Coordinates of C-alpha atoms in Angstrom, one line a residue:
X1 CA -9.2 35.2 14.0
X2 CA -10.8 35.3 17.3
X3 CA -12.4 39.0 18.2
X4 CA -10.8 38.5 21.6
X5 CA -7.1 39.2 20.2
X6 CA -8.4 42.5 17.9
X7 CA -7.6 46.3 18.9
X8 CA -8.3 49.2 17.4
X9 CA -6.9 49.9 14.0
X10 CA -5.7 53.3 14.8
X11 CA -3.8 51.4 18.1
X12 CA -1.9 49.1 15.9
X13 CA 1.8 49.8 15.4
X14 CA 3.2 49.2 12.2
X15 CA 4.0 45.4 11.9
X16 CA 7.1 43.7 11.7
X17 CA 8.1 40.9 9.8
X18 CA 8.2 37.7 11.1
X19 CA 11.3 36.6 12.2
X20 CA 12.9 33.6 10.4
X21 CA 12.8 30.6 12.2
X22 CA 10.3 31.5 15.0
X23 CA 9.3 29.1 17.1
X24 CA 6.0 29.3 16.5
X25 CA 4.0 30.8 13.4
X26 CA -0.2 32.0 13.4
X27 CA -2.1 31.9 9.9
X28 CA -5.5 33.2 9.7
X29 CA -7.5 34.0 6.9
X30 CA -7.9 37.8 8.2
X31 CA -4.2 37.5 8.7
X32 CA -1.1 39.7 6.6
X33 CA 2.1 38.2 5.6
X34 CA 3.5 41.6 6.5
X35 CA 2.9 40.7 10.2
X36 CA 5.2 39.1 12.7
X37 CA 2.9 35.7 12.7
X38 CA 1.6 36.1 16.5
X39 CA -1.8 34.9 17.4
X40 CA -2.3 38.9 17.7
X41 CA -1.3 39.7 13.9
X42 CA -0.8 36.4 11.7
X43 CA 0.1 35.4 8.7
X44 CA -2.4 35.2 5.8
X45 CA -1.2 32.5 3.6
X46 CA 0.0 28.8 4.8
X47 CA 3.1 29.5 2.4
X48 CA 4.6 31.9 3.8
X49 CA 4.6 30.5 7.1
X50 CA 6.1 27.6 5.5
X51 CA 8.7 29.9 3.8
X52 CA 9.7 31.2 7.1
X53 CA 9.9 27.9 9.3
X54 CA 13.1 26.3 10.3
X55 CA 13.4 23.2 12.6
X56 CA 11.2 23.1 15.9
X57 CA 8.9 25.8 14.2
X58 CA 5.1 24.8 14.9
X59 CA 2.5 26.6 12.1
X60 CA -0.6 26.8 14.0
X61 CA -3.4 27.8 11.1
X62 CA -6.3 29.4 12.6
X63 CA -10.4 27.8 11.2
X64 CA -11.6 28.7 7.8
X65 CA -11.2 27.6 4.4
X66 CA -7.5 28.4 2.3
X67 CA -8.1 28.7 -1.2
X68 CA -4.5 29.7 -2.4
X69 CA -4.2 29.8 -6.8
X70 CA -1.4 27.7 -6.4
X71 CA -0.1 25.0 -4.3
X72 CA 2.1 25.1 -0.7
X73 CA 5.0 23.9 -1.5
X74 CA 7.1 22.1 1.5
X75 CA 10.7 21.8 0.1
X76 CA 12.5 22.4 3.4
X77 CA 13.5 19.9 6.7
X78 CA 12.8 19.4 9.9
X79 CA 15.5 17.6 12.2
X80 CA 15.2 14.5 14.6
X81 CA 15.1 16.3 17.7
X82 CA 13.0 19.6 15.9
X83 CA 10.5 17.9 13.8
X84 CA 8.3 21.0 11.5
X85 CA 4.6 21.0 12.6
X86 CA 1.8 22.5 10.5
X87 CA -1.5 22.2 12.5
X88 CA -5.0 23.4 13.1
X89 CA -5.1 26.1 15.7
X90 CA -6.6 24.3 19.3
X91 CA -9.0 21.9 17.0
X92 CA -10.6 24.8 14.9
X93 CA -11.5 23.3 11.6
X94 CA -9.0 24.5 8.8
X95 CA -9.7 23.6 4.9
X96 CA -7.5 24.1 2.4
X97 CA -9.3 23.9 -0.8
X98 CA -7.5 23.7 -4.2
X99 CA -10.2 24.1 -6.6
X100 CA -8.6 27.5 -8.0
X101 CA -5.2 25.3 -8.1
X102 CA -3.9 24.3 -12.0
X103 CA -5.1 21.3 -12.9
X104 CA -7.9 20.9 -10.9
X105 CA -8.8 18.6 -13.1
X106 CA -5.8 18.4 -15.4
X107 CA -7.1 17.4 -19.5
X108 CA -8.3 13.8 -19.7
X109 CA -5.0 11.8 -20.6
X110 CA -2.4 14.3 -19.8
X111 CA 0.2 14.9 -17.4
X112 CA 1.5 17.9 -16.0
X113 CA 4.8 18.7 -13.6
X114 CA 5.3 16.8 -10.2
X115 CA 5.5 19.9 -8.5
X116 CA 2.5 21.2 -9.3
X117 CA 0.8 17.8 -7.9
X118 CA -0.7 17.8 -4.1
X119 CA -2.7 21.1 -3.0
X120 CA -0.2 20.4 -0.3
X121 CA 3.7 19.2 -2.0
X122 CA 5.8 17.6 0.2
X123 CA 9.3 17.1 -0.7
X124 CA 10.9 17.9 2.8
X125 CA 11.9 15.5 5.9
X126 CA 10.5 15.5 9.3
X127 CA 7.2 17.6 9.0
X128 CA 4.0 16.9 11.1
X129 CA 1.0 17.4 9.5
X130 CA -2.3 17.3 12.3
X131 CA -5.4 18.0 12.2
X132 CA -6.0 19.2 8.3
X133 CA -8.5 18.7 5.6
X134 CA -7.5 19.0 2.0
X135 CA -10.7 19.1 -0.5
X136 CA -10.1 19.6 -4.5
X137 CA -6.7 19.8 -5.0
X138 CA -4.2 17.9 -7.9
X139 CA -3.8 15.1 -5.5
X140 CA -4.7 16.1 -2.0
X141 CA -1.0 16.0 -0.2
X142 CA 1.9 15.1 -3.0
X143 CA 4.8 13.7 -0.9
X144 CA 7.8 13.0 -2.9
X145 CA 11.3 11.4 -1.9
X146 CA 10.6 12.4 1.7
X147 CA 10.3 10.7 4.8
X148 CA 10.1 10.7 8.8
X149 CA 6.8 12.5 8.3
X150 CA 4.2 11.8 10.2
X151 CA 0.5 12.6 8.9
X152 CA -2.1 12.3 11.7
X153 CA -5.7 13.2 11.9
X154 CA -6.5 14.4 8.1
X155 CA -9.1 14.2 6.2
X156 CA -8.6 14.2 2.4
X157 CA -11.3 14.5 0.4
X158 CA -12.5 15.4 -3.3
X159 CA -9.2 15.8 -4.6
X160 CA -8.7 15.3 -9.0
X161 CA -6.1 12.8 -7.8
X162 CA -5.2 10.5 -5.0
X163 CA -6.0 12.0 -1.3
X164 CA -2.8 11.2 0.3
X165 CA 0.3 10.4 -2.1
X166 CA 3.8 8.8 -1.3
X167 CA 6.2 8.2 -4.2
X168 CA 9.9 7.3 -4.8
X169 CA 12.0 6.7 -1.7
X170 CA 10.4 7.3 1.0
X171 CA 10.9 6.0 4.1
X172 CA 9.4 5.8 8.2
X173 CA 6.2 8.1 7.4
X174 CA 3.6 7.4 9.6
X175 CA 0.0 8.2 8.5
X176 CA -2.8 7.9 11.7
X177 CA -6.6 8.5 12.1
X178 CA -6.6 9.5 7.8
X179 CA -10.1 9.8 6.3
X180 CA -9.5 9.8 2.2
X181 CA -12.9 9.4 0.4
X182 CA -14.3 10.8 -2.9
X183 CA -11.4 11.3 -4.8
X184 CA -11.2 11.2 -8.3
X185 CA -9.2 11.4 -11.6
X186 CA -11.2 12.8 -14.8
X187 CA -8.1 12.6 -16.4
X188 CA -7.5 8.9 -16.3
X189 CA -11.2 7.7 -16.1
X190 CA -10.8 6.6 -12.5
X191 CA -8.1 4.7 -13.0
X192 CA -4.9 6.0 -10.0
X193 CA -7.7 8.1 -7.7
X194 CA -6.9 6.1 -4.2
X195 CA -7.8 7.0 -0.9
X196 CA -4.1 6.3 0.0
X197 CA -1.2 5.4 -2.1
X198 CA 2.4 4.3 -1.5
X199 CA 3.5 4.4 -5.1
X200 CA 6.5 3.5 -7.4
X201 CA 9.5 3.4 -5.0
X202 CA 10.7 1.7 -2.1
X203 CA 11.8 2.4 1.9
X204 CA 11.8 1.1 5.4
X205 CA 9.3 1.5 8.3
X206 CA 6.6 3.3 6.2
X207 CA 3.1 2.3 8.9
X208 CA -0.7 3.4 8.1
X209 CA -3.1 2.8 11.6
X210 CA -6.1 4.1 11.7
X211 CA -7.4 4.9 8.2
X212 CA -10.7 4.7 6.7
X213 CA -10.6 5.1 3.1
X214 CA -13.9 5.3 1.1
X215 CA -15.6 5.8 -2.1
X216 CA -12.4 6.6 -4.1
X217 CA -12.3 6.1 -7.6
X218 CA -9.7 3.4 -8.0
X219 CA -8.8 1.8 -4.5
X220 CA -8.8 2.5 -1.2
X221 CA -5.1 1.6 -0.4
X222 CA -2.5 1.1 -3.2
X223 CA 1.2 0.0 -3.2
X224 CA 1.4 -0.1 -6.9
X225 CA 5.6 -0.9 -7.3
X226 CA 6.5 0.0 -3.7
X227 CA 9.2 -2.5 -3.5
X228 CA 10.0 -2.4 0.5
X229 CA 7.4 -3.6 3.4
X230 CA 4.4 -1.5 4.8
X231 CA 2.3 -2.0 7.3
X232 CA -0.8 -1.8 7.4
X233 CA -3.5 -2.0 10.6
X234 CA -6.5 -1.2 12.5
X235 CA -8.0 0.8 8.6
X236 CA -11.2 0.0 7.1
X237 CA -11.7 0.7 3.2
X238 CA -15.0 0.6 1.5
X239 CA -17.1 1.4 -1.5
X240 CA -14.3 2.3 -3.8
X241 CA -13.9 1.8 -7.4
X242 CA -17.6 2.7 -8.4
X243 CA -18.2 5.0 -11.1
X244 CA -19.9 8.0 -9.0
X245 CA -18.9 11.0 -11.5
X246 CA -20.0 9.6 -15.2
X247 CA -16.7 9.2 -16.2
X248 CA -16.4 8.4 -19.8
X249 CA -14.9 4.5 -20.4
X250 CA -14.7 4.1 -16.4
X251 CA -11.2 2.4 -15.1
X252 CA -11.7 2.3 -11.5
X253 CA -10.0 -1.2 -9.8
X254 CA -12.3 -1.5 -6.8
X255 CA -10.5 -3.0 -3.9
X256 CA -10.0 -2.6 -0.3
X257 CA -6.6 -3.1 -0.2
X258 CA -4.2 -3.6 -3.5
X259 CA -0.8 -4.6 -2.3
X260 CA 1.3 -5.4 -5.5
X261 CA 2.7 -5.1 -8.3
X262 CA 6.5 -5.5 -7.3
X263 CA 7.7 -8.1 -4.6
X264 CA 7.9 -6.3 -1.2
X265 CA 6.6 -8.3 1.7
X266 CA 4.2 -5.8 2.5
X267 CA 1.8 -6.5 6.1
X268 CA -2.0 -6.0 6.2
X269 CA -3.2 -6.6 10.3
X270 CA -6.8 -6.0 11.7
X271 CA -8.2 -4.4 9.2
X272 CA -11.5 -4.5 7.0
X273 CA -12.8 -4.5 3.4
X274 CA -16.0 -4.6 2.6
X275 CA -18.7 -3.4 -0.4
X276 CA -15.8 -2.7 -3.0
X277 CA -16.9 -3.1 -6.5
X278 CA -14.0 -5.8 -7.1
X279 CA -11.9 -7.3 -3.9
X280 CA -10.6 -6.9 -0.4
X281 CA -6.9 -8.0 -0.1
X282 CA -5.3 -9.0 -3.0
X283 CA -1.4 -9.1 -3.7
X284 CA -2.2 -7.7 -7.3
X285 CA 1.0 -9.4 -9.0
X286 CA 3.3 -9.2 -5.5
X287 CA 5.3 -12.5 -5.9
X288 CA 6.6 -11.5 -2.2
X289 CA 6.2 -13.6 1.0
X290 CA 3.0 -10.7 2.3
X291 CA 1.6 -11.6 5.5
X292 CA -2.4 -11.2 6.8
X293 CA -3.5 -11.7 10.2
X294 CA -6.9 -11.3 11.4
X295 CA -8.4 -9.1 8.8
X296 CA -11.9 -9.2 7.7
X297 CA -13.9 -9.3 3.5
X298 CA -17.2 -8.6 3.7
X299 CA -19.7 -8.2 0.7
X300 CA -17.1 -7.2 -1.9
X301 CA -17.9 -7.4 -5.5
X302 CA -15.6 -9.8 -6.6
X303 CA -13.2 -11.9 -3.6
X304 CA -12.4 -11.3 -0.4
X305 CA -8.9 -12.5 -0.3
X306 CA -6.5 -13.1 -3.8
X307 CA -3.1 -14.0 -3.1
X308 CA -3.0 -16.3 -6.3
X309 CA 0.5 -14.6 -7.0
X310 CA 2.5 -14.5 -4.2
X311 CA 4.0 -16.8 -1.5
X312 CA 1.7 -15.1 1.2
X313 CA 0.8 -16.7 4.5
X314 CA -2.7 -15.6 5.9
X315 CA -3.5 -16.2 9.3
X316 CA -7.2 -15.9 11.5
X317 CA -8.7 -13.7 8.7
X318 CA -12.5 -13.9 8.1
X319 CA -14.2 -13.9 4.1
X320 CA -18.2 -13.8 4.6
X321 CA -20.6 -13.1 1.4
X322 CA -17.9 -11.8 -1.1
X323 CA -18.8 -12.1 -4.8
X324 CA -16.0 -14.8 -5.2
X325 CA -14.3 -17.1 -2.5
X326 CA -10.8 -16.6 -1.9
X327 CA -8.2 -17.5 -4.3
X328 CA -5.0 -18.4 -2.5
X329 CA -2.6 -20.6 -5.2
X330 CA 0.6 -21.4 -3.1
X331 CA -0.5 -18.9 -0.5
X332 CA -0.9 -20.8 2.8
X333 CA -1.7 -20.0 7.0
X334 CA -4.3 -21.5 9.1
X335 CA -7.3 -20.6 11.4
X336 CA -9.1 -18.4 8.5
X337 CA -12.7 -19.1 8.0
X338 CA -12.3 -21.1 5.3
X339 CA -10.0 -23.4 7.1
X340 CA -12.4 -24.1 9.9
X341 CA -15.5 -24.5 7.4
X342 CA -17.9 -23.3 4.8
X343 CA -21.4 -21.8 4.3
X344 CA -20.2 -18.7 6.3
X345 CA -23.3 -16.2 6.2
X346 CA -24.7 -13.0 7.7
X347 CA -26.4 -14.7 10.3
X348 CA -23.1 -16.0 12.0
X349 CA -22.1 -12.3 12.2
X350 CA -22.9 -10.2 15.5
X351 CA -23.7 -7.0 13.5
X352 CA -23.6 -6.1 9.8
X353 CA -24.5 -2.5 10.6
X354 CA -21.9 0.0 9.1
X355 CA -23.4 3.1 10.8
X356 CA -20.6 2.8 13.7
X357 CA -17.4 3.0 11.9
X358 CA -18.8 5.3 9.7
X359 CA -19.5 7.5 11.8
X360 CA -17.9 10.4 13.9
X361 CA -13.8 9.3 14.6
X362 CA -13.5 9.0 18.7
X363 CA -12.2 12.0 20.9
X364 CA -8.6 10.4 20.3
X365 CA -8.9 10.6 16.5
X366 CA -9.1 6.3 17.2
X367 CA -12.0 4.8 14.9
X368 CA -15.2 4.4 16.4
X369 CA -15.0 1.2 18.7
X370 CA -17.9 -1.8 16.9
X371 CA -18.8 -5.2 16.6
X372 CA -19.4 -4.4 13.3
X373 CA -18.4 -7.8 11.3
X374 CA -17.6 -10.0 14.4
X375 CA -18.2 -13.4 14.0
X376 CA -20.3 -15.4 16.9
X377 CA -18.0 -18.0 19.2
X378 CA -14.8 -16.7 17.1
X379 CA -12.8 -14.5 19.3
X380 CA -9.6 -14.6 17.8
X381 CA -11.1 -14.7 13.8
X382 CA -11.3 -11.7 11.8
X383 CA -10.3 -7.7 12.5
X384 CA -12.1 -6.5 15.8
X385 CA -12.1 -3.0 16.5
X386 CA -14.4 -3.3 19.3
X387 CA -13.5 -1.5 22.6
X388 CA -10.4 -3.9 23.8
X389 CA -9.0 -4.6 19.9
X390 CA -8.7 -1.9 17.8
X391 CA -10.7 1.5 17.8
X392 CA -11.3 3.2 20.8
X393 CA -7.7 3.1 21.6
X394 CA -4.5 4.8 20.7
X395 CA -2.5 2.1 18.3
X396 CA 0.9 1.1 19.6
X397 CA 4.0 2.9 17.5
X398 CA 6.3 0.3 16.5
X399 CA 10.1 1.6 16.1
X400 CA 12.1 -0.7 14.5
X401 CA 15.8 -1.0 15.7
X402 CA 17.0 -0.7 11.9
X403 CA 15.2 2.2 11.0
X404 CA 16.3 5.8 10.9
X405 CA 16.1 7.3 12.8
X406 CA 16.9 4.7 15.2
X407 CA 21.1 4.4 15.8
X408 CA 22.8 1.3 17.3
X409 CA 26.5 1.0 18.7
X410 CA 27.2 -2.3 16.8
X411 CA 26.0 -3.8 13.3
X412 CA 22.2 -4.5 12.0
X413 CA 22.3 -8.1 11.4
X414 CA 19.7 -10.5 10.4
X415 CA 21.2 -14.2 10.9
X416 CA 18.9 -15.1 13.9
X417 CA 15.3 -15.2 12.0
X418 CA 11.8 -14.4 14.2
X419 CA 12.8 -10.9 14.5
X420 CA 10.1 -8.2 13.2
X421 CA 10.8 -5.9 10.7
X422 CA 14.0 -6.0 8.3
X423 CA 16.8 -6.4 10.8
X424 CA 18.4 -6.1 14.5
X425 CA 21.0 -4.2 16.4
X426 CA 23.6 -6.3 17.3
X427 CA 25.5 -3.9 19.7
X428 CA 29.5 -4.5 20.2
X429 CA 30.3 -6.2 23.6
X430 CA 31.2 -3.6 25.7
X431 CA 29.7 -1.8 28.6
X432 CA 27.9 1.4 27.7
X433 CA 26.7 0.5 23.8
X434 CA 23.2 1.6 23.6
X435 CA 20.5 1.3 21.1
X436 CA 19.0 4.7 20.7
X437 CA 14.9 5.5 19.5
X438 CA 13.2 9.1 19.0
X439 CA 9.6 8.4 20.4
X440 CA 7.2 11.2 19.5
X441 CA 4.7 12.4 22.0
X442 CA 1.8 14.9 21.4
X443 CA 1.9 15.8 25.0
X444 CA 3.5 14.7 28.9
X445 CA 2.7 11.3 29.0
X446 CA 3.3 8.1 31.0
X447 CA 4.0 5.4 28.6
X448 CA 4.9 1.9 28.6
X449 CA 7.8 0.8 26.1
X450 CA 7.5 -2.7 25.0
X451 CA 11.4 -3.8 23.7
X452 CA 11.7 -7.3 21.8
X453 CA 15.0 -9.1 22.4
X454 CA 16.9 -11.9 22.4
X455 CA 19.2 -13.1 24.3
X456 CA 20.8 -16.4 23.7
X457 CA 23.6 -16.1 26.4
X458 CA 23.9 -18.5 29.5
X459 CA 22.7 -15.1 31.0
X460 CA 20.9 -12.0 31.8
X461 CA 22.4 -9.0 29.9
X462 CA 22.2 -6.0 32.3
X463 CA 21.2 -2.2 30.8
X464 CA 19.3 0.8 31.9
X465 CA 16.8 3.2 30.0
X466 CA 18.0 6.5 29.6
X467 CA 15.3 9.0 28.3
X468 CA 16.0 12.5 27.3
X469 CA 19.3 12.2 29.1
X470 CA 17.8 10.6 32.8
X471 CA 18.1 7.1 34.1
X472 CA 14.9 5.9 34.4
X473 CA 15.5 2.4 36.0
X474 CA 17.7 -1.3 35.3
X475 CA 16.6 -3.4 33.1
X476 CA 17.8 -7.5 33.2
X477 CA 16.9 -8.4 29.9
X478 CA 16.8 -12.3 30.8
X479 CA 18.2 -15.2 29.0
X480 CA 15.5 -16.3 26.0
X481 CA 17.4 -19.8 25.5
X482 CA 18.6 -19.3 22.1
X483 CA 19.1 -16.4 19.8
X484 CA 16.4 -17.1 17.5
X485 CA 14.2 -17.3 20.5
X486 CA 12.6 -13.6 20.7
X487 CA 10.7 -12.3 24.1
X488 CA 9.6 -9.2 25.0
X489 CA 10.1 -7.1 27.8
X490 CA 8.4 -3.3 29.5
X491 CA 9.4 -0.7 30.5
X492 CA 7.0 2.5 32.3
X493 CA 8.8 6.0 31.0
X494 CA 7.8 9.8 31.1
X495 CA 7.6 11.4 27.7
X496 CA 7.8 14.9 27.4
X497 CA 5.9 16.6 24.3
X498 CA 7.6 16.2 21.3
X499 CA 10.3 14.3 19.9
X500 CA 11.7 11.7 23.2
X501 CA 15.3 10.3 22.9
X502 CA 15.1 6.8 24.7
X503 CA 18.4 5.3 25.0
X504 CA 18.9 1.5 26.4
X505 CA 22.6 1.6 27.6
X506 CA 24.2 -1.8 28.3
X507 CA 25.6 -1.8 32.1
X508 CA 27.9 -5.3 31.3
X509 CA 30.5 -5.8 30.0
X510 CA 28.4 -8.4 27.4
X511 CA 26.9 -5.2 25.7
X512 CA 22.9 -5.4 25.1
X513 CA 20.9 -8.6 23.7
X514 CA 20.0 -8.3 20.1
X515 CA 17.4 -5.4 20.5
X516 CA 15.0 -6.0 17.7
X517 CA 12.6 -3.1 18.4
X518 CA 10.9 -0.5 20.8
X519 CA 6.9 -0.8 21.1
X520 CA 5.3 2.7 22.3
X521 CA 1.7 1.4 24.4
X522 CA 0.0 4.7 25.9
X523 CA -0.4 4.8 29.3
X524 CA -1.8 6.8 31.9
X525 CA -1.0 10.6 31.4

């Protein structure tokens, strides 16, 4: 706790307890849980902040290291509008380490209660979780039939499990800027220690941007059974699946990113493998129709791209001195290096030097902006998270018009194909239908909203955006020609901190175009 806030014992009144539901809650390790949770007398423990938060409550946890003897448990909810935050106090550095945790390791070969998995169990809806690293715990973060969380800026880290977990239904978590590296499972030999997993379960609009996951026992990123699309972009994952620990019988898989067993047409964009023991992208079993554009293998053990099993089309992605070319079976695309030739080598590479997106994450949490892995006279080939593509950069926020918590005055149809995602909103035809998003912001912002529509009609379907309740200007939505012909369209909005209702009210009597989802591009604060 910073000296500036201390008094004088002796000047201290006796402390209150914290009132349920405050609006906002101070941990510090010099803290009491006797005290009202103020910035002048915290909390001690990250539990019992969590035990007294309601909806809208922010936890701000003050720097130093949490080593609680048994896990936070986060079996509460947020709501849309008042979304729970737990977050380091004004970018001090706040570890939670789980070493004196059960478990930590567990016996080789057994298993032991859910709820005692994650230093950090999640089991709750609409929490935000910023700027937190988690270091050997049972699993770093658990997360368990729970979803509209958002995970942002973490690092998770030599954890006896998986660094950040997602199992059974779970749906529209966002995970951003994660770094997961050196986790490990004694207990299975290396076998299920990922960087990132989205395990054994299935749900909409789940997204990863921005994560680097490295040196993990098994994988980097794992969606072992998760039977609905994720997305995946703008993450690197290296080194993984090497024995590092002197496991006994070693199990570790070794690639970048596994993406199977069960069929869900799962979405890997911008994004790079390189130096894992086995592959880069593979569909692991998915028989699904997964989708790869512009992603890059580089020096991986065994192939750079295996999508032998699936009915996957692969599009501009780049495979330079893997162990084993790619193995595609029925998989098909165009403009990948091995459409356009072969003999690809170092030399036709601009930089092979790792050294920038290892390094230090970018004053935005963004990756490091490289040319790390760009080929020479191949613009559009491969990831590039150079200054313009990439790092460097906040990552759009795709919300899909199908996905809670995203409503639509009409039906979610999908009989016009092109759109992204799972569905559309067709809205009734009427004047004033509206398709309505929640657009987060971590503070006032000017932002430009990209929508994609279509509008086969003979003509321009009228509406207005209406954000937290204000008109903010018409919009024509023009004719596209036919309703499988989909076109964008942008908007410029104020966002106010927090959650952001943006509503896009039809002003005709035709009702809106078929509204197939709201882009979020940072602008200019």
């Amino acid at each position: 706790m910073a000296a500036a806030v201390l008094v004088p014992f002796a000047a201290v009144a006796p402390a209150q307890p914290a009132a349920a539901q405050a609006r906002t809650l101070t941990v510090a390790t010099d803290g009491s849980d006797s005290g009202p949770g103020t910035v002048a007398a915290p909390l001690r423990t990250i539990q019992r902040a969590v035990d007294l938060a309601g909806p809208g409550t922010v936890i701000r946890i003050r720097g130093g290291t949490y080593d609680p003897d048994v896990n936070i448990r986060i079996e509460k909810s947020g709501t849309p509008s008042q979304p729970i935050t737990m977050r380091a106090y004004d970018g001090e550095h706040v570890a939670i380490d789980g070493e004196n945790m059960p478990n930590t390791p567990a016996p080789s070969g057994e298993s032991y209660p859910r709820v005692e998995r994650g230093a950090i169990h999640v089991s709750g809806d609409w929490w935000r979780f910023e700027g937190l690293e988690i270091v050997n715990g049972p699993y770093g973060i658990f997360a368990i039939e729970s979803s509209n969380n958002v995970y942002k800026d973490l690092v998770t880290r030599d954890n006896y499990e998986t660094g950040l977990h997602l199992v059974l239904d779970s749906s529209d978590n966002r995970v951003i800027n994660l770094d997961s590296h050196g986790n490990r499972d004694p207990r299975k030999n290396g076998e299920s220690a990922d960087g990132l997993a989205i395990k054994q379960g299935a749900g909409s609009g789940n997204v990863v941007t921005g994560a680097r996951l490295w040196n993990n026992a098994d994988d980097g990123f794992d969606s072992w059974d998760f039977l609905t699309p994720i997305r995946v972009e703008d993450s690197v994952a290296w080194g993984n699946g090497f024995d590092r620990w002197g496991f006994p019988g070693w199990e570790g898989d070794g690639n970048g990113f596994k993406l199977g067993r069960g069929t869900a047409d799962h979405v890997v964009n911008n994004s790079i493998a390189f130096d894992n023991a086995v592959g880069g992208f593979i569909d692991n079993g998915n028989p699904g129709s997964l989708r790869l554009e512009n992603n890059t293998a580089w020096a991986n053990g065994g192939s750079g791209f295996v999508f032998d099993r699936s009915a996957s089309t692969l599009n501009r992605n780049l495979s330079v001195a893997d162990g084993a070319g790619v193995d595609l079976g029925s998989s098909g695309g165009s403009g990948n290096s091995w459409d356009l030739r072969d003999g690809w080598s170092n030399a036709d590479l601009v930089s092979t030097s790792a050294s920038d997106i290892k390094g230090p994450r970018a004053a935005d949490g963004s990756i490091p902006a490289t040319d790390f892995l760009r080929p020479r006279g191949h613009a559009g080939l491969g990831a590039d998270l150079g200054e313009d593509d990439g790092g460097g950069g906040p990552a759009p926020v795709r919300h899909e018009a199908e996905h809670a918590p995203a409503t639509c005055d009409g039906a979610i149809d999908a009989d016009h194909p092109g759109y992204s995602g799972s569905g559309f909103c067709n809205t009734d035809n009427a004047t004033g239908v509206a398709a309505r998003f929640t657009v987060d912001a971590d503070s006032p912002v000017t932002a430009a909203l990209v929508i994609g529509y279509a509008n086969g009609g003979s003509g321009g379907r009228p509406a207005e955006a209406v954000v937290n309740g204000s008109t903010t200007g018409p919009i024509p939505f023009a004719a596209t020609g036919a309703w499988e012909v989909w076109a964008t369209t942008t908007i410029t909005v104020r966002l106010d901190p927090g959650g952001n209702t943006v509503r896009l009210v039809a002003t005709g009597s035709d009702g809106l175009p078929n509204i197939d989802y709201l882009e979020l591009s940072p602008g200019e604060a």
